Coordinates of C-alpha atoms in Angstrom, one line a residue:
Chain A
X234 CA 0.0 0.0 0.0
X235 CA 1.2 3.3 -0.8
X236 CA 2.1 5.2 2.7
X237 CA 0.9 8.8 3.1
X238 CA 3.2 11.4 4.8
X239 CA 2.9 12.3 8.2
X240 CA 1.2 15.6 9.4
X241 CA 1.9 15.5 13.0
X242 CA 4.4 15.1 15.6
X243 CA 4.2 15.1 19.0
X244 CA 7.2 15.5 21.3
X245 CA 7.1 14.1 24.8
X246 CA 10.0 15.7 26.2
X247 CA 9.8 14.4 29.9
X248 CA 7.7 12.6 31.7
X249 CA 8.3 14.3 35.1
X250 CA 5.9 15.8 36.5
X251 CA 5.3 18.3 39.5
X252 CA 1.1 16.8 39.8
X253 CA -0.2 13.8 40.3
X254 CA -3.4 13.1 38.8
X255 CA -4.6 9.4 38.6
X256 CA -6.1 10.4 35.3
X257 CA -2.8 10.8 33.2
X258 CA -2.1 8.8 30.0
X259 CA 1.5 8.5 30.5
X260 CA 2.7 4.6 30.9
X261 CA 3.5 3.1 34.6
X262 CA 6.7 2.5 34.1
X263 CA 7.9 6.0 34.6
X264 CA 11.3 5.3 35.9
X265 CA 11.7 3.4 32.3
X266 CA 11.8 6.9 30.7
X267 CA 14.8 8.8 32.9
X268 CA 17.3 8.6 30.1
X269 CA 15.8 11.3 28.2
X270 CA 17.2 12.4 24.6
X271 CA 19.2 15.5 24.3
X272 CA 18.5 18.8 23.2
X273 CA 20.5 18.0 19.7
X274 CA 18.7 14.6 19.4
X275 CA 15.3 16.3 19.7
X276 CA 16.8 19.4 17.1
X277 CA 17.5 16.5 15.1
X278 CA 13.8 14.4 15.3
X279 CA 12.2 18.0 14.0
X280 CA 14.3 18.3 11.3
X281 CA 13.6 14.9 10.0
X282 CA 10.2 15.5 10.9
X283 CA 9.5 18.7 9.1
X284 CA 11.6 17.0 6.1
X285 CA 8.8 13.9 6.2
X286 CA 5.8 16.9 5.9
X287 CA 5.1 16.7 9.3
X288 CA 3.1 20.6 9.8
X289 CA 2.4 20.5 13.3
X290 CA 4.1 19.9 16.4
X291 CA 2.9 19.1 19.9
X292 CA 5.4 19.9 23.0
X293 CA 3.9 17.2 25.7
X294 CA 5.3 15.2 28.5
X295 CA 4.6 14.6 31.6
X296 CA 5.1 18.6 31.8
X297 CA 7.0 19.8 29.4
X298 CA 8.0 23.2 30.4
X299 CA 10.7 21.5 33.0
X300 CA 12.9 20.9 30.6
X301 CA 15.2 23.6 30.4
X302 CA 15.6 23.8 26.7
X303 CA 11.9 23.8 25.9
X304 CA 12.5 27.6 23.9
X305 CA 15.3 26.1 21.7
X306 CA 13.1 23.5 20.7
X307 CA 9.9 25.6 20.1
X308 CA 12.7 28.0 18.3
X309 CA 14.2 25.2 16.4
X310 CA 10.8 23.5 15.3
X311 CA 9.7 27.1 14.1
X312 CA 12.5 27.7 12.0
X313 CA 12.3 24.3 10.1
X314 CA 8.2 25.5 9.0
X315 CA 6.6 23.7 12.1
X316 CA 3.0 25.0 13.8
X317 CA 4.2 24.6 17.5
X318 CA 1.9 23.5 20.1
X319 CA 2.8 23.5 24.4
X320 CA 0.7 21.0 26.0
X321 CA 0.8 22.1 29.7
X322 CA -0.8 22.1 33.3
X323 CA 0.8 25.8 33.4
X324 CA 2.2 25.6 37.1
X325 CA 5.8 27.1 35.8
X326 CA 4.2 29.5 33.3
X327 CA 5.4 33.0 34.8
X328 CA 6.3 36.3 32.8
X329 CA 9.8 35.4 31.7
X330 CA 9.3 31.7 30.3
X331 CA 6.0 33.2 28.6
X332 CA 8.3 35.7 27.1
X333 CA 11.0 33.7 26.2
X334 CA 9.0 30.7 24.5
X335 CA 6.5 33.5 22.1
X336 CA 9.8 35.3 21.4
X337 CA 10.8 31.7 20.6
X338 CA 8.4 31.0 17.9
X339 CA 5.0 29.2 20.1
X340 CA 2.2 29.4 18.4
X341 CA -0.5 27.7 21.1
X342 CA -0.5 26.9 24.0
X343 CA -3.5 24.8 25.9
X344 CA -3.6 24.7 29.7
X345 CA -5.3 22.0 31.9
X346 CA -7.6 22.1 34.8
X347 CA -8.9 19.7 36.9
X348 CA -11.3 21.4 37.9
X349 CA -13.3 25.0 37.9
X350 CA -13.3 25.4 41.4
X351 CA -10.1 25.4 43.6
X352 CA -10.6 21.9 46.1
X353 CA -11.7 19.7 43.7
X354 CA -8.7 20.9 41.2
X355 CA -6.1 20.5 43.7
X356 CA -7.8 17.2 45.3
X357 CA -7.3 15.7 41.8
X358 CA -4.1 17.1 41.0
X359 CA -2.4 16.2 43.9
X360 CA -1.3 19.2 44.6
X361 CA -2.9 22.9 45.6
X362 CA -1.9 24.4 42.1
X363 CA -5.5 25.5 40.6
X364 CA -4.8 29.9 41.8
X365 CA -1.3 29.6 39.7
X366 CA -3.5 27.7 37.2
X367 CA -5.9 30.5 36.6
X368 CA -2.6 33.2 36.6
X369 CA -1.0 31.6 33.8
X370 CA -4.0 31.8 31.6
X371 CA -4.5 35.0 32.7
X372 CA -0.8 35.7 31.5
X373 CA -1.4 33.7 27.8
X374 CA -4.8 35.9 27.3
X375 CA -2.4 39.1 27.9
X376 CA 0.2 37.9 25.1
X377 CA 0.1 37.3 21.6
X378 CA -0.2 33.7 21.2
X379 CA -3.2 31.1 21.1
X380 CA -4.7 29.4 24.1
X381 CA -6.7 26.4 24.5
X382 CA -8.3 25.5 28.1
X383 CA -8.7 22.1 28.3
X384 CA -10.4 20.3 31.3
X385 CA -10.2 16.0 31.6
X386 CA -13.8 15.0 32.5
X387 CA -14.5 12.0 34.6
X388 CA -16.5 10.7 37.4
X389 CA -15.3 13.5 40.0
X390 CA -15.7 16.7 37.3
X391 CA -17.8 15.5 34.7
X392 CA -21.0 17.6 37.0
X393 CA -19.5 20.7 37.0
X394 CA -19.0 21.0 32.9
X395 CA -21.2 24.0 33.2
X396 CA -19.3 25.5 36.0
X397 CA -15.6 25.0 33.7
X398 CA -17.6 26.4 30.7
X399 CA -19.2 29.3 32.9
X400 CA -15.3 29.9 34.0
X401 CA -13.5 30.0 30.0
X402 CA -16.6 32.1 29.2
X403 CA -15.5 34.9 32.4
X404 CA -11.5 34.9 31.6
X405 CA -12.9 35.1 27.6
X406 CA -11.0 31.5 26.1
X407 CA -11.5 31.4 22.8
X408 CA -11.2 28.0 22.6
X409 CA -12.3 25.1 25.3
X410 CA -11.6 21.7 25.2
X411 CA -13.7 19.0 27.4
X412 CA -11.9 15.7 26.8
X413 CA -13.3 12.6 28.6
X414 CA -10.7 10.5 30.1
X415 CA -8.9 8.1 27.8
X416 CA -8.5 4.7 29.5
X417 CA -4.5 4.0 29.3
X418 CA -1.3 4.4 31.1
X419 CA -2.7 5.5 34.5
X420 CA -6.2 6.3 33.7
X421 CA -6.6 2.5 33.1
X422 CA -5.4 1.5 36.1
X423 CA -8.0 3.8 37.6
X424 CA -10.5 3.0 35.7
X425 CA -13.3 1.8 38.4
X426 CA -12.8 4.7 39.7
X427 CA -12.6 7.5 37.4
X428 CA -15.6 6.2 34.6
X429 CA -18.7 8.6 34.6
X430 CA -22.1 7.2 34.7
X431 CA -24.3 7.2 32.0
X432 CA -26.4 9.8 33.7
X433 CA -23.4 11.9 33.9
X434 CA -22.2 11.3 30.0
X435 CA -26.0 12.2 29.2
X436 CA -25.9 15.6 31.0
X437 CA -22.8 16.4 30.2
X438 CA -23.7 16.1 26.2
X439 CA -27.0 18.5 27.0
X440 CA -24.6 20.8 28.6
X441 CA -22.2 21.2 25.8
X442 CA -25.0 21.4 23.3
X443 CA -26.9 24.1 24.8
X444 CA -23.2 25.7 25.4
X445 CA -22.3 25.7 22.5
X446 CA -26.0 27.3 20.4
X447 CA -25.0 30.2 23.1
X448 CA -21.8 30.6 22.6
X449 CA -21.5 30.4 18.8
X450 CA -18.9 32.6 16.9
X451 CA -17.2 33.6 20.6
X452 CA -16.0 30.4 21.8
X453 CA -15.1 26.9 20.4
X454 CA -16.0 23.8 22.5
X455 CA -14.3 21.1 21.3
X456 CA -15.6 18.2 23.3
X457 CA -13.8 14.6 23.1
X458 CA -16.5 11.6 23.3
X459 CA -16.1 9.0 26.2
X460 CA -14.7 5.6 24.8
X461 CA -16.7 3.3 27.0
X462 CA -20.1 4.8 26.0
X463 CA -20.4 4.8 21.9
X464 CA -22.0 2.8 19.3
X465 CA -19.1 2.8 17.0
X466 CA -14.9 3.3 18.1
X467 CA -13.1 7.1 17.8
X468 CA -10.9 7.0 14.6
X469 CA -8.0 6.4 16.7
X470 CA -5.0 8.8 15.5
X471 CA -7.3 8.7 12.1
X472 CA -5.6 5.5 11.5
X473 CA -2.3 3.7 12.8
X474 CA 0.3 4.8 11.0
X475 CA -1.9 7.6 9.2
X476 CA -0.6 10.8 10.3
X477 CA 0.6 10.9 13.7
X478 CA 4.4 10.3 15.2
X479 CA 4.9 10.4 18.9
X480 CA 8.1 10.5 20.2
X481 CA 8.7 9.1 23.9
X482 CA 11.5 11.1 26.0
X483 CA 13.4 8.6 25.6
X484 CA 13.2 8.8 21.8
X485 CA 10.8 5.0 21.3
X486 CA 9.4 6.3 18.0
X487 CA 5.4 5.1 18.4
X488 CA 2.1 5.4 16.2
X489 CA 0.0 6.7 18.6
X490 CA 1.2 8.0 22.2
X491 CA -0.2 5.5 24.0
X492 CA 1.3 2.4 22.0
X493 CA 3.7 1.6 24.6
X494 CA 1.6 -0.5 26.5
X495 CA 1.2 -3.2 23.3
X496 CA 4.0 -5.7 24.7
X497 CA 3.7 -7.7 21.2
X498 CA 5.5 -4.9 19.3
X499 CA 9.3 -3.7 19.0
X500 CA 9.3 0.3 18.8
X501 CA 12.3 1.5 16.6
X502 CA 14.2 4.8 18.4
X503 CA 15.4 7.9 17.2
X504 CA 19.2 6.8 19.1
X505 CA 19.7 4.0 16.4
X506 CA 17.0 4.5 13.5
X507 CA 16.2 7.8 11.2
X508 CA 12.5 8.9 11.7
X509 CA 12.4 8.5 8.1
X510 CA 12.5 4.6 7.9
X511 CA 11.1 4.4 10.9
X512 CA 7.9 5.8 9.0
X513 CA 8.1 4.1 5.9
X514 CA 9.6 0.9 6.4
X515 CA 9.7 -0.7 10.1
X516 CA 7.1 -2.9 11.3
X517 CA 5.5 -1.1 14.0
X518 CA 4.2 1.2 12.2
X519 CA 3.1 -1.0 9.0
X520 CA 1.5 -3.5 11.3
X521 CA -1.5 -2.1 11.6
X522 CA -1.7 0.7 8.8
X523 CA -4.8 0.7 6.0
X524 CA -6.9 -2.5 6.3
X525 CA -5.5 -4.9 5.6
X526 CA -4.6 -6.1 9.1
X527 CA -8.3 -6.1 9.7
X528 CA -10.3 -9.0 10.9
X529 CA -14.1 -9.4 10.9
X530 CA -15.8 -7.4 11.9
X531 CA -14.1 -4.9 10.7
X532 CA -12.8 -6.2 7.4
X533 CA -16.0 -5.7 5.4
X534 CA -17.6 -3.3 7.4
X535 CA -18.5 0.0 5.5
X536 CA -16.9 2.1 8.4
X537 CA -13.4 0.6 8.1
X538 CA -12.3 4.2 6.5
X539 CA -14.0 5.9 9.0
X540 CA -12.7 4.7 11.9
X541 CA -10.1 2.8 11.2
X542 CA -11.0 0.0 13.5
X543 CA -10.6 1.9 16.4
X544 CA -7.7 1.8 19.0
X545 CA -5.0 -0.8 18.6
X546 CA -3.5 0.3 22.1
X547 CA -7.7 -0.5 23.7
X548 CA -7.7 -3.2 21.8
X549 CA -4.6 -4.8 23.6
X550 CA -5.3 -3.6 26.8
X551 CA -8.8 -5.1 27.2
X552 CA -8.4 -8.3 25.0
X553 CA -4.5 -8.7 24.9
X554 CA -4.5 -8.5 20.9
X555 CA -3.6 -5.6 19.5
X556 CA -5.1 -6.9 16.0
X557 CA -8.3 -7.2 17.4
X558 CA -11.2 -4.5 16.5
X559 CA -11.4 -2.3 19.1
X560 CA -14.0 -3.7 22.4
X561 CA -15.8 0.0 22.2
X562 CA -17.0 -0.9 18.7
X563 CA -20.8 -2.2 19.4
X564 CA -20.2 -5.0 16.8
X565 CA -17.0 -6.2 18.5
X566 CA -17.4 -9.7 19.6
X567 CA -15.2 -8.1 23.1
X568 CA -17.8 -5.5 23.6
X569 CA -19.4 -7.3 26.2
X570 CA -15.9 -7.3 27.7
X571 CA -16.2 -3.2 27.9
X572 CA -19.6 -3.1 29.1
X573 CA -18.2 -5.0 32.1
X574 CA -15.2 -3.1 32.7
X575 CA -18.0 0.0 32.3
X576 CA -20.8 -1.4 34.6
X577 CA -18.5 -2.6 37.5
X578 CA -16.8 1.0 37.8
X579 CA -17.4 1.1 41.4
X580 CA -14.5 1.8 42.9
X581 CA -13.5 5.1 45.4
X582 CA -9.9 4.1 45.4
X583 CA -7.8 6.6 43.3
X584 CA -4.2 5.7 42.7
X585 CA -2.4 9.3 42.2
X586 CA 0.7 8.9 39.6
X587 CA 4.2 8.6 41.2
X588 CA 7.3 7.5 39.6
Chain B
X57 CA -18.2 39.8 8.0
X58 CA -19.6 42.5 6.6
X59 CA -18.0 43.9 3.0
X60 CA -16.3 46.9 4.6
X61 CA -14.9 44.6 7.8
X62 CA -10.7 44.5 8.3
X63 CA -10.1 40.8 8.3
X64 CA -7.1 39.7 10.1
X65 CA -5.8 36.7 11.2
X66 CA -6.9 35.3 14.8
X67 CA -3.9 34.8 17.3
X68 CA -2.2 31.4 16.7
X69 CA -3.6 31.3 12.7
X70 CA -0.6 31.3 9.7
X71 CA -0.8 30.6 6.1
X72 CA 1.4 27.8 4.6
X73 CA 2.6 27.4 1.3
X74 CA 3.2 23.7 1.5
X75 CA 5.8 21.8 -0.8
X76 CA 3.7 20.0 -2.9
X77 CA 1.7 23.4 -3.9
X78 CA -1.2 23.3 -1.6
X79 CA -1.7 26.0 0.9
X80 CA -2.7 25.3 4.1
X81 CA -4.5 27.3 7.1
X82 CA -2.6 26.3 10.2
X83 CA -4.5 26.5 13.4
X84 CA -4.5 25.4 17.0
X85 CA -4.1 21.5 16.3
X86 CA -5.3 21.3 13.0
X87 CA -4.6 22.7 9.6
X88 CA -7.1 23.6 6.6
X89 CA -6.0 22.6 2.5
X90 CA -7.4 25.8 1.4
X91 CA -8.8 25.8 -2.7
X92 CA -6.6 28.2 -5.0
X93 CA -9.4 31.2 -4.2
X94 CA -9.3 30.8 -0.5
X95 CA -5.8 31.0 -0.5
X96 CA -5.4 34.1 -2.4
X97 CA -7.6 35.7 -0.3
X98 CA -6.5 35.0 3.2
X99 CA -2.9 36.1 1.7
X100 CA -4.9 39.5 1.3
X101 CA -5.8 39.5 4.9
X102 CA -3.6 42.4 6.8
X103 CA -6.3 44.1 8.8
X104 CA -5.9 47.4 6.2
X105 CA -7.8 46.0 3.7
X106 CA -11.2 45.5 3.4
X107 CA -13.6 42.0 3.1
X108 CA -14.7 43.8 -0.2
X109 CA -11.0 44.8 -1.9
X110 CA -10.2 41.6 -0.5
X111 CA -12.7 40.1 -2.9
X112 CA -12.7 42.5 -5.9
X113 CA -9.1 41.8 -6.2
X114 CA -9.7 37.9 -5.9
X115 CA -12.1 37.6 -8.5
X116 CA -10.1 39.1 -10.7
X117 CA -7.4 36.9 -10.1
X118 CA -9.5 34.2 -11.2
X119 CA -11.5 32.8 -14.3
X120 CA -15.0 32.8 -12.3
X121 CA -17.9 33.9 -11.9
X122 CA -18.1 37.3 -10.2
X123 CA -21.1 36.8 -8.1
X124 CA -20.3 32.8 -7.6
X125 CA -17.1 33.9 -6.3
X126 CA -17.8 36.7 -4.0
X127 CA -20.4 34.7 -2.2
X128 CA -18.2 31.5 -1.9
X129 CA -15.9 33.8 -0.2
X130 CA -18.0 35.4 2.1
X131 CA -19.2 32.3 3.4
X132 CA -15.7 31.2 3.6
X133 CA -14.8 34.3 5.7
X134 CA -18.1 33.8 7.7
X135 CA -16.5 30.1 8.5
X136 CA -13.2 31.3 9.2
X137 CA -14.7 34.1 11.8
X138 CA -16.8 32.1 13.7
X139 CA -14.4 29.5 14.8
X140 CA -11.9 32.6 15.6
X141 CA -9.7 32.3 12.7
X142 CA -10.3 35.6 11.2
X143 CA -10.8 38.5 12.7
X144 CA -12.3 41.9 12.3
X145 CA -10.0 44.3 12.9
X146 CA -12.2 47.3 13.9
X147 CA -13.8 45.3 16.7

């Protein structure tokens, strides 16, 4: 099959991290992840990445702004034609980093809350950070740069959606994102106890609908569907091996950010492998890409180009095969396997993320 | 956007000429492939000239219809200003 180029890169520089919420994405194995790639090896993984046709460019971690040469990268990724993007909780954004990563070249920047409201927040983030939280996006707003606020929904938040909108709509965000919590890395092992009921999925939906009718033309609501409550699988990274790279901070090259978790495939790294083959020819990323990989029922169903067959990394985790369709599909012979996992969600106990 | 609005481009919004021709609209996460009309327009779009010179100049450019092609653009610049992409620049 002919392979497309990539549009998008994301760079998780670090996975340190000053919070501790149970719902983060990032693997477990945190310690694995300490021998993080250089400021010259990351120069060179834009390069190659803006000489593939990658456009844009997400700075992630863990929190990204703790590593010290976060402006040379934005500045580097600029100058080689790259949209940049910071993915951060905003804790270390004061006046001078603001300064020095615009002056840089950063294009976006979307900040997380946990919460709208001050306990909650800091009860989920482990950590009483939600006042220097609502600074920092007080300091983006100020500057010449794009902001996104984005808040993870789940069990704890998902009733105060119209409290988080009511808040971007007072500091005047033009942009909001309300992402229910995808079940990997920590958020799966907290998965009893971070899945929203149905009751809450249902209101929250009403909420955003009649949020965003109001607010149309003055704010954007981009809201990201729960997993465990759909007919049909999200187009997972709009097909493995379609568009996206992730990088890992410890340079595991990966076709979607959460892929470390499939035990059944070898990732190729930037220390011993040029992004280039690693996008073309290795077999971690061919594995699953177009449809051919597909079984039934994807194979002849007439959303296979829609949605790809869902998740790979879900589809591992929940039926240990990454080949399998995705369990969130409602014609997966594993859906009942979700349901379950969805039904039984009864835990209180939240494990916080610690390396 | 009314004809005699300055369009300018929202914080966080750049025009791309891409290497295989296309133009793109890059935006927070996402980029638009803009069509060869589109893209001459939002190159117009400095906050000094108006929706309407904007468009007059545009359909010259082009081998179209006059009134197909202002209208296409309006609605494209309609779009563009509701999600925050465009601006007007005396608001």
């Amino acid at each position: 099959m002919t392979v497309r180029r990539p549009l998008s890169l994301l760079c998780e520089l670090t996975y340190r991290c000053n919070l501790q919420c149970p719902y983060c994405y990032n693997p477990l194995a945190l310690r694995d992840y300490r021998d993080e790639l250089a400021t010259e090896d990351w120069r060179s993984v834009l390069e190659q990445a803006a000489a593939l046709g990658v456009v844009q460019t997400q700075f992630s971690g863990g929190e990204p702004t703790l590593r010290r040469d976060l402006a040379t990268l934005i500045g580097a990724a600029s100058r080689f034609g790259l949209y940049t993007n910071l993915i951060s909780q905003g804790t270390f954004l004061d006046d001078a980093l603001l300064d020095e990563l615009i002056a840089s070249g950063l294009d976006h920047i979307q900040i997380s809350i946990q919460a709208p409201e001050a306990e909650l927040a800091d009860r989920i983030a482990g950590a009483a950070v939600h006042a220097r939280k609502l600074d920092a996006l007080q300091r983006v707003l100020e500057r010449d740069v794009a902001l996104t606020l984005n808040c993870v929904l789940h069990r704890h938040n998902h009733d105060a959606i119209a409290d988080v909108i009511a808040l971007a709509e007072r500091l005047g965000v033009r942009r909001l994102e309300l992402a229910n919590t995808q079940f990997y890395g920590w958020a799966y092992r907290n998965l009893a106890a971070l899945m929203p009921t149905r009751a809450q999925v249902e209101c929250g939906e009403a909420v955003v609908a009649a949020a965003r009718e109001r607010l149309r033309g003055r704010m954007e609501i981009v809201y990201v569907l729960p997993d465990y409550f759909g007919e049909f699988p999200k187009p997972c990274m709009n097909g493995w091996g379609g568009q996206f790279i992730t990088v890992t901070p410890n340079g595991d090259v990966l076709p979607c950010p959460a892929a470390a978790a499939i035990k059944t495939l070898r990732f190729e790294n930037v220390r011993n492998s040029a992004l280039d083959a690693i996008w073309n020819d290795s077999d971690s990323f061919g594995r699953y890409r177009g449809t051919g990989w597909m079984p039934e029922p994807c194979r002849s169903c007439e959303r296979r180009e829609i949605d790809w067959g869902g998740c790979r990394c879900q589809a591992y985790l929940l039926t240990g095969n990454a080949g399998a369709t995705d369990p969130a599909c409602s014609l997966s012979p594993d859906h009942p396997t979700l349901v379950q996992r969805r039904e039984n969600a009864h835990s209180t106990e939240l494990v916080f993320r610690r390396a | 956007m009314s004809p005699d609005a300055l369009p300018k481009l929202g914080k966080g919004v750049k025009l791309r000429n891409d290497r295989d021709g296309s133009v793109m609209l890059l935006v927070p996460e996402g980029a638009l492939v803009l069509n060869r009309s589109a893209a001459a327009a939002l190159a117009l779009v400095d906050g000094r000239r108006s929706l309407e010179n904007i468009i007059e100049a545009v359909v010259e450019l082009f081998d179209v219809t006059p009134e197909r092609a202002a209208s296409d653009l309006h609605e494209l610049f309609e779009r563009l200003e509701q999600r925050g992409f465009v601006i007007d620049d005396r608001s």
